[in-house]
Short mmCIF file of C-alpha atoms and ligand atoms in Angstrom, two decimals:
data_model
loop_
_atom_site.label_atom_id
_atom_site.label_comp_id
_atom_site.label_asym_id
_atom_site.label_seq_id
_atom_site.Cartn_x
_atom_site.Cartn_y
_atom_site.Cartn_z
CA MET A 1 93.03 133.33 274.66
CA PRO A 2 89.31 133.88 275.37
CA LEU A 3 88.21 137.20 276.84
CA ASN A 4 87.88 137.35 280.65
CA PRO A 5 89.74 134.15 281.46
CA ILE A 6 89.42 132.51 284.88
CA ASP A 7 92.79 133.54 286.24
CA LEU A 8 94.12 131.07 288.81
CA ARG A 9 97.83 131.76 288.23
CA SER A 10 98.27 133.80 291.39
CA ASP A 11 96.47 135.93 293.98
CA THR A 12 98.58 138.83 292.69
CA VAL A 13 96.30 139.19 289.64
CA THR A 14 93.46 140.76 291.64
CA ARG A 15 92.33 144.20 290.52
CA PRO A 16 91.25 146.98 292.87
CA THR A 17 87.46 147.11 293.30
CA SER A 18 85.60 150.32 292.55
CA ALA A 19 85.20 151.01 296.29
CA MET A 20 88.95 150.57 296.75
CA ARG A 21 89.63 152.89 293.80
CA LYS A 22 87.35 155.46 295.39
CA ALA A 23 89.31 155.28 298.65
CA MET A 24 92.51 155.72 296.62
CA ALA A 25 91.14 158.73 294.72
CA GLU A 26 90.14 160.42 297.96
CA ALA A 27 93.36 159.71 299.90
CA GLU A 28 95.14 162.58 301.58
CA VAL A 29 98.76 162.60 300.52
CA GLY A 30 102.12 164.19 301.30
CA ASP A 31 105.78 163.48 300.64
CA ASP A 32 106.47 160.13 302.27
CA VAL A 33 110.26 160.45 302.03
CA PHE A 34 109.78 163.38 304.43
CA GLY A 35 107.44 161.15 306.47
CA GLU A 36 104.58 163.54 305.64
CA ASP A 37 102.05 161.33 303.92
CA PRO A 38 99.17 161.02 306.41
CA THR A 39 97.67 157.97 304.69
CA VAL A 40 100.99 156.10 304.67
CA ASN A 41 101.46 157.01 308.32
CA ALA A 42 97.98 155.71 309.13
CA LEU A 43 98.65 152.45 307.27
CA GLN A 44 101.96 151.98 309.08
CA ALA A 45 100.35 152.65 312.46
CA ARG A 46 97.53 150.21 311.67
CA ALA A 47 99.94 147.47 310.56
CA ALA A 48 102.13 147.91 313.63
CA ALA A 49 99.08 147.75 315.92
CA LEU A 50 97.67 144.64 314.22
CA PHE A 51 100.91 142.77 314.85
CA GLY A 52 101.46 144.23 318.31
CA ARG A 53 104.72 145.93 317.30
CA GLU A 54 106.06 149.48 317.65
CA ALA A 55 106.43 150.41 314.02
CA ALA A 56 105.89 149.44 310.39
CA LEU A 57 107.20 150.52 307.00
CA PHE A 58 105.33 150.61 303.70
CA VAL A 59 107.49 149.21 300.85
CA PRO A 60 106.79 148.64 297.15
CA SER A 61 107.00 144.83 297.18
CA GLY A 62 107.27 141.71 299.28
CA CYS A 63 110.69 141.09 297.78
CA MET A 64 111.90 144.45 299.03
CA ALA A 65 110.47 143.79 302.49
CA ASN A 66 112.36 140.49 302.71
CA GLN A 67 115.54 141.95 301.27
CA ILE A 68 115.49 144.87 303.69
CA ALA A 69 115.00 142.36 306.52
CA ILE A 70 117.99 140.30 305.40
CA ARG A 71 120.10 143.45 305.16
CA LEU A 72 118.95 144.62 308.60
CA HIS A 73 119.88 141.41 310.33
CA THR A 74 123.17 140.43 308.66
CA GLN A 75 126.66 141.50 307.61
CA PRO A 76 128.27 140.41 304.32
CA GLY A 77 129.65 136.89 304.70
CA ASP A 78 127.01 135.77 307.16
CA GLU A 79 124.86 132.71 306.72
CA VAL A 80 121.06 132.76 306.58
CA ILE A 81 119.07 129.58 307.18
CA THR A 82 115.65 129.18 305.60
CA GLY A 83 113.34 126.54 304.10
CA ARG A 84 114.39 124.73 300.92
CA TRP A 85 111.53 126.20 298.91
CA ALA A 86 111.53 129.64 300.51
CA HIS A 87 110.52 132.57 298.33
CA SER A 88 113.51 134.55 299.61
CA TYR A 89 115.80 131.76 298.40
CA LEU A 90 114.16 130.76 295.10
CA TYR A 91 112.25 133.72 293.76
CA GLU A 92 113.97 136.96 294.71
CA ALA A 93 116.49 137.20 291.89
CA GLY A 94 119.46 136.31 294.07
CA GLY A 95 118.83 139.41 296.18
CA ALA A 96 120.31 138.01 299.38
CA ALA A 97 123.66 137.49 297.67
CA ALA A 98 123.53 140.65 295.56
CA LEU A 99 122.20 143.13 298.12
CA SER A 100 123.43 141.73 301.43
CA GLY A 101 126.36 139.50 300.45
CA VAL A 102 125.11 136.59 302.51
CA GLN A 103 124.93 132.90 301.74
CA ILE A 104 121.73 130.98 302.25
CA THR A 105 121.62 127.46 303.57
CA PRO A 106 118.27 125.87 302.77
CA VAL A 107 116.98 123.26 305.21
CA GLY A 108 114.09 120.79 305.35
CA ARG A 109 112.41 119.14 302.37
CA THR A 110 109.78 121.77 301.59
CA GLY A 111 109.45 125.22 303.05
CA LEU A 112 108.55 124.06 306.49
CA PHE A 113 111.22 122.92 308.92
CA GLN A 114 111.91 122.24 312.56
CA VAL A 115 114.57 122.77 315.19
CA ALA A 116 116.09 119.38 314.34
CA ASP A 117 116.66 120.54 310.73
CA VAL A 118 118.43 123.70 311.86
CA VAL A 119 120.66 122.57 314.73
CA PRO A 120 123.11 120.50 312.62
CA GLU A 121 123.52 123.46 310.25
CA LEU A 122 124.35 126.13 312.83
CA LYS A 123 127.84 127.57 312.25
CA SER A 124 129.92 129.12 314.94
CA THR A 125 131.94 132.28 314.66
CA ALA A 126 135.14 130.20 314.27
CA SER A 127 137.40 131.90 311.78
CA PHE A 128 136.73 129.46 308.94
CA SER A 129 132.91 129.43 308.76
CA ALA A 130 130.21 131.80 307.62
CA PRO A 131 128.51 132.45 310.95
CA THR A 132 124.79 131.74 311.08
CA ARG A 133 123.07 135.05 311.79
CA LEU A 134 119.46 134.83 310.67
CA LEU A 135 116.62 132.31 310.58
CA MET A 136 113.83 133.04 308.09
CA PHE A 137 110.39 131.43 308.02
CA GLU A 138 107.57 131.63 305.49
CA ASN A 139 103.92 131.48 306.58
CA THR A 140 101.89 130.46 304.71
CA HIS A 141 104.30 128.56 302.60
CA ASN A 142 103.77 129.43 298.93
CA ARG A 143 105.73 126.79 296.98
CA GLY A 144 104.61 124.17 299.50
CA GLY A 145 100.96 124.68 298.50
CA GLY A 146 99.88 127.40 300.93
CA ARG A 147 100.76 125.31 303.98
CA VAL A 148 100.53 126.88 307.42
CA PHE A 149 103.80 126.87 309.40
CA PRO A 150 102.71 125.20 312.67
CA LEU A 151 102.81 127.69 315.54
CA ALA A 152 104.54 125.23 317.89
CA ASP A 153 107.38 124.81 315.36
CA LEU A 154 107.71 128.56 314.91
CA GLU A 155 107.82 129.04 318.68
CA ALA A 156 110.48 126.37 319.11
CA LEU A 157 112.57 127.87 316.30
CA ALA A 158 112.22 131.39 317.73
CA HIS A 159 113.31 130.03 321.10
CA LEU A 160 116.34 128.35 319.52
CA ALA A 161 117.24 131.62 317.80
CA ARG A 162 117.08 133.56 321.06
CA GLU A 163 119.21 130.94 322.80
CA ARG A 164 121.86 131.10 320.07
CA GLY A 165 121.76 134.88 319.60
CA LEU A 166 120.33 134.67 316.06
CA ARG A 167 117.98 137.15 314.43
CA THR A 168 114.64 136.05 312.98
CA HIS A 169 112.38 137.19 310.15
CA LEU A 170 108.96 135.88 309.19
CA ASP A 171 107.99 136.23 305.53
CA GLY A 172 104.27 136.50 306.10
CA ALA A 173 103.36 137.39 302.53
CA ARG A 174 100.10 135.49 303.20
CA ILE A 175 100.07 135.70 307.00
CA PHE A 176 96.36 136.60 307.03
CA ASN A 177 95.59 133.37 305.18
CA ALA A 178 97.39 131.58 308.02
CA CYS A 179 95.40 133.58 310.60
CA THR A 180 92.18 132.72 308.78
CA THR A 181 92.88 128.99 308.92
CA THR A 182 94.30 128.80 312.45
CA GLY A 183 92.23 131.50 314.15
CA ILE A 184 95.50 132.79 315.61
CA ASP A 185 95.66 136.57 316.12
CA PRO A 186 98.22 138.40 313.95
CA SER A 187 99.86 139.79 317.11
CA VAL A 188 100.86 136.25 318.11
CA TYR A 189 102.84 135.88 314.90
CA GLY A 190 104.03 139.47 315.26
CA GLY A 191 105.57 138.74 318.65
CA LEU A 192 107.59 135.74 317.48
CA THR A 193 110.30 137.24 315.30
CA ASP A 194 112.43 140.38 315.12
CA THR A 195 110.73 141.43 311.90
CA LEU A 196 107.71 140.28 309.91
CA SER A 197 106.61 141.19 306.40
CA PHE A 198 103.26 140.81 304.69
CA CYS A 199 101.80 141.57 301.27
CA LEU A 200 98.88 143.89 300.58
CA SER A 201 98.92 142.96 296.91
CA LYS A 202 98.05 139.26 297.16
CA GLY A 203 94.78 137.93 298.57
CA LEU A 204 94.05 141.26 300.23
CA GLY A 205 93.55 142.69 296.76
CA ALA A 206 95.53 145.95 296.85
CA PRO A 207 97.33 146.82 293.60
CA VAL A 208 100.78 147.42 295.16
CA GLY A 209 102.66 147.16 298.39
CA SER A 210 103.96 145.23 301.34
CA MET A 211 104.66 146.07 304.96
CA LEU A 212 107.60 145.36 307.22
CA VAL A 213 106.94 145.46 310.98
CA GLY A 214 109.23 145.43 313.99
CA ASP A 215 110.53 147.66 316.75
CA ALA A 216 110.90 151.41 316.22
CA GLU A 217 114.68 151.47 316.06
CA THR A 218 114.82 148.64 313.52
CA MET A 219 112.17 150.32 311.35
CA THR A 220 114.14 153.58 311.38
CA GLN A 221 117.09 151.65 310.03
CA ALA A 222 114.78 149.83 307.57
CA ARG A 223 113.72 153.22 306.19
CA TRP A 224 117.32 153.90 305.32
CA TYR A 225 117.69 150.56 303.52
CA ARG A 226 114.42 151.18 301.69
CA LYS A 227 115.97 154.37 300.31
CA LEU A 228 119.21 152.54 299.47
CA PHE A 229 117.23 149.92 297.52
CA GLY A 230 115.32 152.59 295.59
CA GLY A 231 112.03 152.18 297.42
CA GLY A 232 111.55 155.68 298.86
CA MET A 233 108.27 156.93 297.39
CA ARG A 234 106.56 160.32 297.44
CA GLN A 235 102.75 160.94 297.36
CA VAL A 236 102.19 157.26 297.86
CA GLY A 237 99.16 157.65 300.13
CA ILE A 238 97.15 156.81 297.01
CA LEU A 239 98.53 153.28 297.27
CA ALA A 240 98.51 153.18 301.06
CA ALA A 241 94.78 153.98 300.94
CA ALA A 242 94.25 150.76 298.99
CA GLY A 243 96.28 148.91 301.61
CA LEU A 244 94.28 150.37 304.49
CA TYR A 245 91.05 149.55 302.70
CA ALA A 246 92.26 145.98 302.14
CA LEU A 247 93.32 145.52 305.76
CA GLU A 248 89.95 146.69 307.04
CA LEU A 249 87.60 145.15 304.49
CA HIS A 250 89.27 142.26 302.68
CA ARG A 251 90.71 140.22 305.53
CA ALA A 252 87.45 138.66 306.65
CA ARG A 253 86.68 137.39 303.15
CA LEU A 254 89.86 135.30 302.79
CA VAL A 255 87.82 132.43 304.17
CA ASP A 256 85.85 132.46 300.89
CA ASP A 257 89.08 131.93 298.92
CA HIS A 258 89.92 128.96 301.12
CA ALA A 259 86.49 127.46 300.44
CA LEU A 260 87.01 127.87 296.68
CA ALA A 261 90.44 126.22 296.89
CA ARG A 262 88.88 123.29 298.67
CA GLN A 263 86.03 123.04 296.16
CA PHE A 264 88.59 123.01 293.34
CA ALA A 265 90.83 120.45 295.06
CA GLU A 266 87.94 118.11 295.75
CA GLY A 267 86.87 118.48 292.12
CA ILE A 268 90.22 117.62 290.57
CA GLN A 269 91.28 114.93 293.05
CA PRO A 270 89.27 112.14 291.36
CA LEU A 271 90.23 113.15 287.78
CA PRO A 272 92.47 110.77 285.82
CA GLY A 273 96.20 111.41 286.22
CA VAL A 274 95.84 113.87 289.10
CA ARG A 275 97.75 113.27 292.30
CA LEU A 276 96.76 115.44 295.23
CA GLU A 277 97.45 113.90 298.60
CA LEU A 278 96.55 116.75 300.91
CA LEU A 279 93.58 119.06 300.62
CA PRO A 280 94.53 122.74 300.73
CA GLU A 281 94.85 124.50 304.09
CA THR A 282 94.51 127.98 302.57
CA ASN A 283 94.04 129.47 299.07
CA ILE A 284 96.69 127.57 297.05
CA VAL A 285 96.29 124.19 295.36
CA ILE A 286 99.38 122.47 293.96
CA PHE A 287 98.73 119.15 292.25
CA ASP A 288 100.93 116.60 290.49
CA LEU A 289 100.23 115.02 287.14
CA ASP A 290 100.82 111.40 286.36
CA HIS A 291 99.06 111.28 283.01
CA LEU A 292 99.76 109.60 279.68
CA THR A 293 98.91 112.66 277.56
CA TRP A 294 99.50 115.72 279.65
CA ASP A 295 102.48 117.25 281.37
CA ALA A 296 102.10 120.49 283.30
CA PRO A 297 103.14 123.10 280.66
CA VAL A 298 101.02 121.49 277.91
CA LEU A 299 97.99 121.07 280.15
CA CYS A 300 98.26 124.71 281.27
CA GLN A 301 98.44 125.78 277.62
CA ALA A 302 95.37 123.77 276.65
CA ALA A 303 93.47 125.03 279.72
CA ALA A 304 94.44 128.61 278.86
CA ALA A 305 93.06 128.16 275.35
CA ALA A 306 89.79 127.17 277.03
CA GLY A 307 89.87 130.22 279.32
CA VAL A 308 91.43 128.79 282.50
CA LEU A 309 94.84 130.13 283.49
CA MET A 310 97.05 128.13 285.85
CA LEU A 311 100.79 128.08 286.47
CA PRO A 312 103.05 125.11 285.67
CA MET A 313 105.44 124.71 288.62
CA GLY A 314 107.65 122.13 286.94
CA PRO A 315 107.23 119.41 284.30
CA LYS A 316 104.57 117.57 286.30
CA GLN A 317 103.20 120.11 288.77
CA VAL A 318 100.47 122.72 288.45
CA ARG A 319 99.44 125.56 290.77
CA ALA A 320 95.99 127.13 291.06
CA VAL A 321 95.42 130.05 293.44
CA PHE A 322 92.07 131.41 294.63
CA HIS A 323 91.38 135.06 295.29
CA LEU A 324 88.73 137.77 295.29
CA ASP A 325 88.37 137.86 291.52
CA VAL A 326 87.31 134.18 291.35
CA SER A 327 83.71 133.06 291.89
CA ARG A 328 82.20 129.71 292.81
CA GLU A 329 80.66 129.53 289.36
CA GLN A 330 84.08 130.08 287.76
CA VAL A 331 85.56 127.25 289.82
CA MET A 332 82.86 124.95 288.47
CA ARG A 333 83.65 126.07 284.93
CA ALA A 334 87.37 125.53 285.49
CA LEU A 335 86.67 122.03 286.78
CA ASP A 336 84.57 121.28 283.67
CA VAL A 337 87.44 122.39 281.44
CA LEU A 338 90.00 120.29 283.32
CA GLU A 339 87.73 117.27 283.38
CA GLY A 340 87.28 117.55 279.60
CA LEU A 341 91.03 117.71 279.05
CA LEU A 342 92.17 115.07 281.53
CA GLU A 343 89.61 112.50 280.45
CA ARG A 344 91.06 112.71 276.93
CA THR A 345 93.86 110.18 276.47
C1 PLP B 401 104.77 136.95 296.59
C2 PLP B 401 105.66 136.59 297.70
C3 PLP B 401 106.70 137.44 298.09
C4 PLP B 401 107.13 138.68 297.33
O1 PLP B 401 106.15 139.50 296.92
P1 PLP B 401 106.30 140.54 295.69
O2 PLP B 401 105.42 141.63 296.14
O3 PLP B 401 105.83 139.81 294.49
O4 PLP B 401 107.72 140.97 295.60
C5 PLP B 401 107.46 137.07 299.17
N1 PLP B 401 107.23 135.93 299.83
C6 PLP B 401 106.26 135.08 299.47
C7 PLP B 401 106.04 133.84 300.25
C8 PLP B 401 105.43 135.37 298.39
O5 PLP B 401 104.48 134.51 298.03
#
């Protein structure tokens, strides 16, 4: 593999900038299991305020944030309803079953869904069914190509949940990408569900960490589950400082990632064997291949050999993600490489 590849596999590959590292080096720290790390406390207060909620909890990963949420809102044997391609269903190592003992019923065709998809699936508390207890949403939707969950659908689903006495969690790993595209304030999303999680380590560019937000009582309980799941950390203000830095200084630039994704999508759309019906709404491009020579794994291998890393999402599907370590010039180079490969038959 060439040195310094153009890495489009994920927005998790970003590295902390020197200014972020400086903020980390200078962070005041304390023992966070005792609640005494001032930088963690500042990050939690900032996250809670941004989403208009009482409290927030710093956790090591987005997976842990989602898994704590599932545990908070359910009892073993309960049913959780979420989108067919939800991260919490497909990519969290079976955590919902292993850590909370719940069964997940996926609905809709992608990761987005509506009230009409949920209503026929709702189970009662009759003695023979797993009672539906939690609705989970993902915004933006990762596997669905960074799609924004429409606010009107989220509001209708949250309303349904309240009516039926169900809990709700929003996996907002990339919620700020959604805010960037829609112009909707984070507090609007924050007010919709019982809990919301978001990642600091994706497009925001921090090396580690996610946040869970909600009301104070729920976050006190979440702290206990974080410990149970092995996520209680000590002088972790060093990492929280990166998160604070990212929240203050890297949110506004997400719009640049979206522009790069669009530039890339428009560049590959006309290439032979590429099927891309919708242009990206945020920073993720997922395209299909219908090509005589290339399937997704082999194309990704050949592109990697030429210095462009992408992720095969299946035999015929490729994902490219745009983030703060990708430049406009690199997108042009990536397009040149792909054009060279795809025009070969
Ligand atoms: C990445 C991601 C997560 C989990 O994040 P990790 O920090 O990698 O555990 C959760 N949900 C979605 C939608 C994601 O894209």
